[in-house]
Each structure stands twice: as structure tokens, then as C-alpha cells.
GROMACS .gro file of C-alpha atoms in nm:
model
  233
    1UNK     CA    1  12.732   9.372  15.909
    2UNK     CA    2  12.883   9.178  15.591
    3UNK     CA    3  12.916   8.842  15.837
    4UNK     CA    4  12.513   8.838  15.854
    5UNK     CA    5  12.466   8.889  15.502
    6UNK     CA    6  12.474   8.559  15.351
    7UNK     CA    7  12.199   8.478  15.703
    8UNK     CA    8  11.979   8.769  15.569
    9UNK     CA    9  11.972   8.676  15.189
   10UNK     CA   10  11.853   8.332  15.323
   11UNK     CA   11  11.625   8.442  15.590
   12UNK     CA   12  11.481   8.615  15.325
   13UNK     CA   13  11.447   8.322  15.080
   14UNK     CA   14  11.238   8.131  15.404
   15UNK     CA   15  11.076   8.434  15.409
   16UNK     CA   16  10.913   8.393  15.037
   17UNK     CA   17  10.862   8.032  15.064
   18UNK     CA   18  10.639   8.103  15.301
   19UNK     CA   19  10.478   8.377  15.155
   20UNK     CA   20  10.419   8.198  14.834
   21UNK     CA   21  10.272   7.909  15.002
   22UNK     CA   22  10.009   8.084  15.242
   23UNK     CA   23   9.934   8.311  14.884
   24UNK     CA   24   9.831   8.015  14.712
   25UNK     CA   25   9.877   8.231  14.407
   26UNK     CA   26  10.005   7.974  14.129
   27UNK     CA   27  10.194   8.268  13.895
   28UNK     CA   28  10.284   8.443  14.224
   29UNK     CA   29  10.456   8.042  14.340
   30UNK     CA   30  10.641   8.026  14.001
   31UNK     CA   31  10.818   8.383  14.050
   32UNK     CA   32  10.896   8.300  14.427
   33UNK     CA   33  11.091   7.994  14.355
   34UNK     CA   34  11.259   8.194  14.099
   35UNK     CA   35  11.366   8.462  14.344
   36UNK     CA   36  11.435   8.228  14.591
   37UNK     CA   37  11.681   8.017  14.375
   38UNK     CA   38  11.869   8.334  14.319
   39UNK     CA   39  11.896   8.375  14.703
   40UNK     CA   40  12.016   8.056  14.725
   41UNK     CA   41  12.302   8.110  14.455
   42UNK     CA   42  12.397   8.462  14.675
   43UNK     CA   43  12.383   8.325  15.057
   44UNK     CA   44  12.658   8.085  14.909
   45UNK     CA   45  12.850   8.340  14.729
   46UNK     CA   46  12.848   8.569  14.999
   47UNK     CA   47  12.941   8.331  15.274
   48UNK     CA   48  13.240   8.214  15.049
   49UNK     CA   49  13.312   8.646  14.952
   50UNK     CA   50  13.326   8.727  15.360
   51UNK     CA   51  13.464   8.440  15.492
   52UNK     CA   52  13.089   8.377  15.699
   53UNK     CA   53  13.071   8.045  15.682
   54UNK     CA   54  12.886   7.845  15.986
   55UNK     CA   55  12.772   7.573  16.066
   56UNK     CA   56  12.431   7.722  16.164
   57UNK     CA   57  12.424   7.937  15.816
   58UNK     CA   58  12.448   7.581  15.670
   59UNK     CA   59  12.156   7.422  15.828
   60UNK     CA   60  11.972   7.747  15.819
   61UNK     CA   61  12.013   7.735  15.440
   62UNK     CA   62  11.887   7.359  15.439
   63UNK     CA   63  11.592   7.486  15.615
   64UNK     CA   64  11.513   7.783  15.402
   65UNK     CA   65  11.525   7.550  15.068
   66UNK     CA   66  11.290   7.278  15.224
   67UNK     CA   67  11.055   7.541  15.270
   68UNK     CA   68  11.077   7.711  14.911
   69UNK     CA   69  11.189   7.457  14.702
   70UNK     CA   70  10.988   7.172  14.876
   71UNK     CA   71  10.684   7.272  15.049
   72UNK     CA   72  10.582   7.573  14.804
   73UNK     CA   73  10.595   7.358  14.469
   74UNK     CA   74  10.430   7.065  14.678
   75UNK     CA   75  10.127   7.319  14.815
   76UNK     CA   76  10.092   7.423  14.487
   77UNK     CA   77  10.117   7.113  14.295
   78UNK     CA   78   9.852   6.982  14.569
   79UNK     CA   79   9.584   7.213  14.421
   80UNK     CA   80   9.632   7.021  14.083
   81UNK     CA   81   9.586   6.689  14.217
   82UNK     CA   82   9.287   6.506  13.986
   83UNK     CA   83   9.293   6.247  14.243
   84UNK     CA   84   9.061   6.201  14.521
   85UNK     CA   85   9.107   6.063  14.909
   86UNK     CA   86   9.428   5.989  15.057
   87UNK     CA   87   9.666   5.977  14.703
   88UNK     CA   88   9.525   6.352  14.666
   89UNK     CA   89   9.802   6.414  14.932
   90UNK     CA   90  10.058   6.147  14.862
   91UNK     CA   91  10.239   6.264  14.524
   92UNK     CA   92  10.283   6.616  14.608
   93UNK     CA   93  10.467   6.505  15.004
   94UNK     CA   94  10.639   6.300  14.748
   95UNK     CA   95  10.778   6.673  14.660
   96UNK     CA   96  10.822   6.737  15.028
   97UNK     CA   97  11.013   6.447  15.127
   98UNK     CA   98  11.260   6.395  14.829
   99UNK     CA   99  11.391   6.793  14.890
  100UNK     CA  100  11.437   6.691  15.266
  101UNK     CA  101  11.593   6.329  15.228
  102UNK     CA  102  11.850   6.526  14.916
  103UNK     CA  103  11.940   6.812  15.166
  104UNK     CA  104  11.968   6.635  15.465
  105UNK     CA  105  12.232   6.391  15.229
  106UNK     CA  106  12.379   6.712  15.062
  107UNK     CA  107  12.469   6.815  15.436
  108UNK     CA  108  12.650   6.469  15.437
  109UNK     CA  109  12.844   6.508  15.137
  110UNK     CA  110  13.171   6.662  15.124
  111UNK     CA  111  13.176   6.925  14.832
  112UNK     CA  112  13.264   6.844  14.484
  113UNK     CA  113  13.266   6.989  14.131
  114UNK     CA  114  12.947   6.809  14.067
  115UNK     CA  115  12.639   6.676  14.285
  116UNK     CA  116  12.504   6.369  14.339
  117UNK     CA  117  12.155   6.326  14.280
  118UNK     CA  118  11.949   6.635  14.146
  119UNK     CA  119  11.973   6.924  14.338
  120UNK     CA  120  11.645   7.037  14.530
  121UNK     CA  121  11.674   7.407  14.332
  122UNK     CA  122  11.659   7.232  13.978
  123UNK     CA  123  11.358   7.011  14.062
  124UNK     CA  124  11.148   7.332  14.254
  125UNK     CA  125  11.261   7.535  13.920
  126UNK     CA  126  11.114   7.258  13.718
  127UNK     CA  127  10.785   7.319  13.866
  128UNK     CA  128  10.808   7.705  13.821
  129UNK     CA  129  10.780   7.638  13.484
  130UNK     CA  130  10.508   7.399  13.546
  131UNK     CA  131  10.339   7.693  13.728
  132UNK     CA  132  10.403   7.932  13.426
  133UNK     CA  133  10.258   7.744  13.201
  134UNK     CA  134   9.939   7.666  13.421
  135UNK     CA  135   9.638   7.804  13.223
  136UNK     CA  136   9.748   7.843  12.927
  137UNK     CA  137   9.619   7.728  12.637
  138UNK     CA  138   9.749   7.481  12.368
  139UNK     CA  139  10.047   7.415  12.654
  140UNK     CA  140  10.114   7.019  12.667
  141UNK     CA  141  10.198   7.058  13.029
  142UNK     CA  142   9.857   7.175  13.130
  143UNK     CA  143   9.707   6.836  12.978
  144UNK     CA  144   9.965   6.610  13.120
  145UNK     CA  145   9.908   6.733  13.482
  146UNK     CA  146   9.515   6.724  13.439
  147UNK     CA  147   9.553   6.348  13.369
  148UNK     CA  148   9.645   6.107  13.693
  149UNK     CA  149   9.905   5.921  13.517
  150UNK     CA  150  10.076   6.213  13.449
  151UNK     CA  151   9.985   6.402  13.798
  152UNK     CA  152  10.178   6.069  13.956
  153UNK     CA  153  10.441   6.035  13.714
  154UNK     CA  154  10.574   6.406  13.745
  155UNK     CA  155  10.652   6.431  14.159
  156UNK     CA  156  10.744   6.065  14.152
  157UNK     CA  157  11.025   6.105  13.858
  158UNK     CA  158  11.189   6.396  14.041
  159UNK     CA  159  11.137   6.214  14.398
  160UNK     CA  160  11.386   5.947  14.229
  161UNK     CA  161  11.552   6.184  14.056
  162UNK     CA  162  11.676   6.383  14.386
  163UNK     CA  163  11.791   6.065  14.579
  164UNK     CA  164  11.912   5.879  14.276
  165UNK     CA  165  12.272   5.797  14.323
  166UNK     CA  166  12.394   5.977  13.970
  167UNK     CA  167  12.607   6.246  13.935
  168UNK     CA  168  12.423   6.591  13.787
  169UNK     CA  169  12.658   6.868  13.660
  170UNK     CA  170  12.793   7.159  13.859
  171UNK     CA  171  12.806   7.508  13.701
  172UNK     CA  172  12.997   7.650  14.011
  173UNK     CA  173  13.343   7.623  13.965
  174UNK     CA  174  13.484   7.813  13.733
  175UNK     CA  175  13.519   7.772  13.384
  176UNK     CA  176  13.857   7.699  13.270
  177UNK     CA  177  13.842   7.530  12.902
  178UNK     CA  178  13.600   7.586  12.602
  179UNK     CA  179  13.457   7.230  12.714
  180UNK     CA  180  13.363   7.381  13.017
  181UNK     CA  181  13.136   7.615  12.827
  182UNK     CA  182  12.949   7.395  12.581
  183UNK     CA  183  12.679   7.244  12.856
  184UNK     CA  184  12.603   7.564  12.963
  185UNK     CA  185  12.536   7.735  12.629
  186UNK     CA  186  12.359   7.467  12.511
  187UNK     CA  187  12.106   7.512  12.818
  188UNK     CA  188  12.117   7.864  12.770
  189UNK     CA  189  12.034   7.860  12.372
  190UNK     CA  190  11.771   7.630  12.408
  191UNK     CA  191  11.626   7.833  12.684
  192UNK     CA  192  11.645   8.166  12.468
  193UNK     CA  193  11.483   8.007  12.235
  194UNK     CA  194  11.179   7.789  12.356
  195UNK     CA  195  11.129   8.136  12.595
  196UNK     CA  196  11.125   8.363  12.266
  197UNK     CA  197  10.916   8.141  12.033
  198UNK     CA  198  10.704   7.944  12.294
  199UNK     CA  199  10.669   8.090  12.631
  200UNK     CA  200  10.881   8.078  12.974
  201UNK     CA  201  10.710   7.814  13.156
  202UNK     CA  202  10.754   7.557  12.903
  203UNK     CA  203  11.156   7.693  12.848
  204UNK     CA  204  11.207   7.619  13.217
  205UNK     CA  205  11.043   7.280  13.189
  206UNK     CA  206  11.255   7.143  12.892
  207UNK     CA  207  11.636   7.312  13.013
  208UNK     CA  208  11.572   7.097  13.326
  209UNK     CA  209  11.468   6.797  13.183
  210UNK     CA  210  11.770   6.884  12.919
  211UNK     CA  211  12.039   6.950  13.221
  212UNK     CA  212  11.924   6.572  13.355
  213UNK     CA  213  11.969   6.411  13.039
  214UNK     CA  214  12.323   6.635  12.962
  215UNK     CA  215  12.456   6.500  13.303
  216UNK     CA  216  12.372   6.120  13.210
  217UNK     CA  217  12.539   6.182  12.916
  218UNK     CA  218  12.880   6.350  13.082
  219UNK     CA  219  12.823   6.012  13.298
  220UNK     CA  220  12.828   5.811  12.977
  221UNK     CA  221  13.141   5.974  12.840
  222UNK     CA  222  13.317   5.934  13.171
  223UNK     CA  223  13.270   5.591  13.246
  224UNK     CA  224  13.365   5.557  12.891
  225UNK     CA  225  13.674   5.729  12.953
  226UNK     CA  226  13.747   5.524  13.219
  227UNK     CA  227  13.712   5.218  13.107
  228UNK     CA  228  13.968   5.306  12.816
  229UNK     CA  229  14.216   5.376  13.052
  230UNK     CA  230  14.179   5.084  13.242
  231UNK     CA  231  14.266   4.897  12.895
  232UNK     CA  232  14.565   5.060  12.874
  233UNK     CA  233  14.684   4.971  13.215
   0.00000   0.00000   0.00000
């Protein structure tokens, strides 16, 4: 029974994606992909915990996360769309093909301690907290995405984003030095508090944007780094 368990936690995440996008319920979306994403961090786990590891439970998993982490925020997002005729459709498969192209590349990749381009589970989170913060008001979010500049902008950033060619930090090895620790509490205190004093959608929003701009920055430092040991050589 243990082999199958890493299978079941991700049947179960293809499950809700496609409960959440036949719903159509935008609040119900946002927790879904929230769920899911945990799933996703298990089936891993578990595979690794019982030695379960397959090539099928691999492209399984691939399949699962195109359907909750692509096509749910990309239904969802679709109902947003200001736009009329054919673009009404184009943005959000933007959604839909950037989480397919990045996990049919992951599937390519041989696994490191970080990943290259931004991983399909931080983008779909990004739009959880897009969904969160749907309808409420005074949120920034809700007028950006009513506007058509900012409709397109959104799915196209994270389209480039998830095939971009730039390495995004990886908080699944273990940590092993206090400078291991610093990005992470950084994401977590700034989540605690934009969640306490503003409101969850809007704390999911800004720790993704603030885990892509913390992984250009660890880019910056190591090229840096590089480059002054080339000097020295």
C-alpha cells in the first residue's frame, strides 16, 4: 500500500483541478490550488520516503499539475478577461501553455538545488492570491485585472517567467547554514505580515513576486562571485 501513496496524493491533486475548474467558483479555485500545491510537495516526499519512484508517477505528476496549476488558474482567469473576440481566449492559454512547455522541460532537466525558470506551483499560487483578493474592495489587484493592459500584462509576465532561462531558488534541500535560512524567513515575515494587516490574497501575490525578485538577486550575487574568482585565477 505505501508504494501507491505518492500515485494517490497526486491522483488526488488531478482530482481537484478538475473539480475547481468545472466549479467555476473563484474563492473555491484559490483554495484548490492551495491544496493542490501541498499535494504536490507530499507525492514528492513520499515517493523519495518509500523508495516509489517511477517513471509513470513522474509523468502522472506532470499531468496532475497541468491540470491544477495550468488549466484551473487559466479557466478562472478567463472569466476576468475585459477583452472581447479572439484575445478574450489568448492571455489566459497563455497560462495553459507556459505550465505545459515548463513541465514538459522540468521532465528534461536533471535535478538540482535550484530550478530553472519559475516553477508552474509558484505562478498557479500567484493567481490564488489573485483569486483571494477578487471582490474585494480597496484591493489594487482587483483594478489592475479590470483594466486590459493589466489583464495582458499579468499571464504574459509569468508565461516568460516559467520558460525564462534564470535560475529561481529551491527550498528543498535541506538547510545547512544560517544563510540558508534568511530567503526563507524573509518570505515568511513578509507573508505574516501583509496576511495579518492586509489580507491573504494580496500576501500571496507580493511573497511570489518577492521570491522572483530574491532569486535574481542570489543570481546577481553569484555571478558576482564568480567573476571574482575568475580574477584571482
Amino acid at each position: 500500500m505505501k508504494r501507491y501513496t505518492p500515485s494517490i496524493l497526486t491522483s488526488l491533486n488531478l482530482i481537484l483541478g478538475f473539480v475547481g475548474i468545472v466549479d467555476r467558483n473563484i474563492q473555491t479555485a484559490a483554495l484548490i490550488i492551495l491544496v493542490c500545491i501541498i499535494l504536490d510537495v507530499f507525492d514528492g516526499r513520499a515517493a523519495r520516503h518509500f523508495k516509489a519512484q517511477s517513471d509513470m508517477g513522474k509523468e502522472l505528476d506532470s499531468l496532475a499539475d497541468l491540470v491544477s496549476f495550468g488549466v484551473l488558474p487559466a479557466t478562472i482567469y478567463f472569466t476576468f478577461s475585459p477583452l472581447g473576440g479572439v484575445l478574450t481566449y489568448v492571455f489566459p492559454a497563455l497560462i495553459v501553455l507556459g505550465s505545459a512547455l515548463r513541465l514538459a522541460k522540468f521532465n528534461t532537466l536533471s535535478h538540482s538545488d535550484y530550478f530553472m525558470g519559475l516553477p508552474t506551483p509558484a505562478s498557479a499560487l500567484f493567481f490564488s492570491g489573485l483569486f483571494f483578493s477578487r471582490g474585494l474592495e480597496n484591493d489594487f489587484t482587483n483594478e489592475w485585472i479590470t483594466q486590459p493592459v493589466g489583464y495582458v500584462l499579468i499571464p504574459l509576465f509569468f508565461f516568460i517567467m516559467m520558460l525564462a532561462p534564470v535560475r529561481m531558488m529551491s527550498f528543498k534541500g535541506k538547510l545547512t547554514s544560517r544563510k540558508d535560512y534568511v530567503y526563507p524567513l524573509i518570505l515568511l515575515g513578509v507573508f505574516i505580515i501583509t496576511w495579518v494587516f492586509v489580507h491573504i490574497g494580496l500576501a500571496i501575490q507580493i511573497s511570489v513576486m518577492l521570491y522572483i525578485v530574491m532569486s535574481f538577486v542570489q543570481n546577481f550575487f553569484r555571478l558576482e562571485s564568480v567573476q571574482k574568482k575568475g580574477k584571482h585565477i
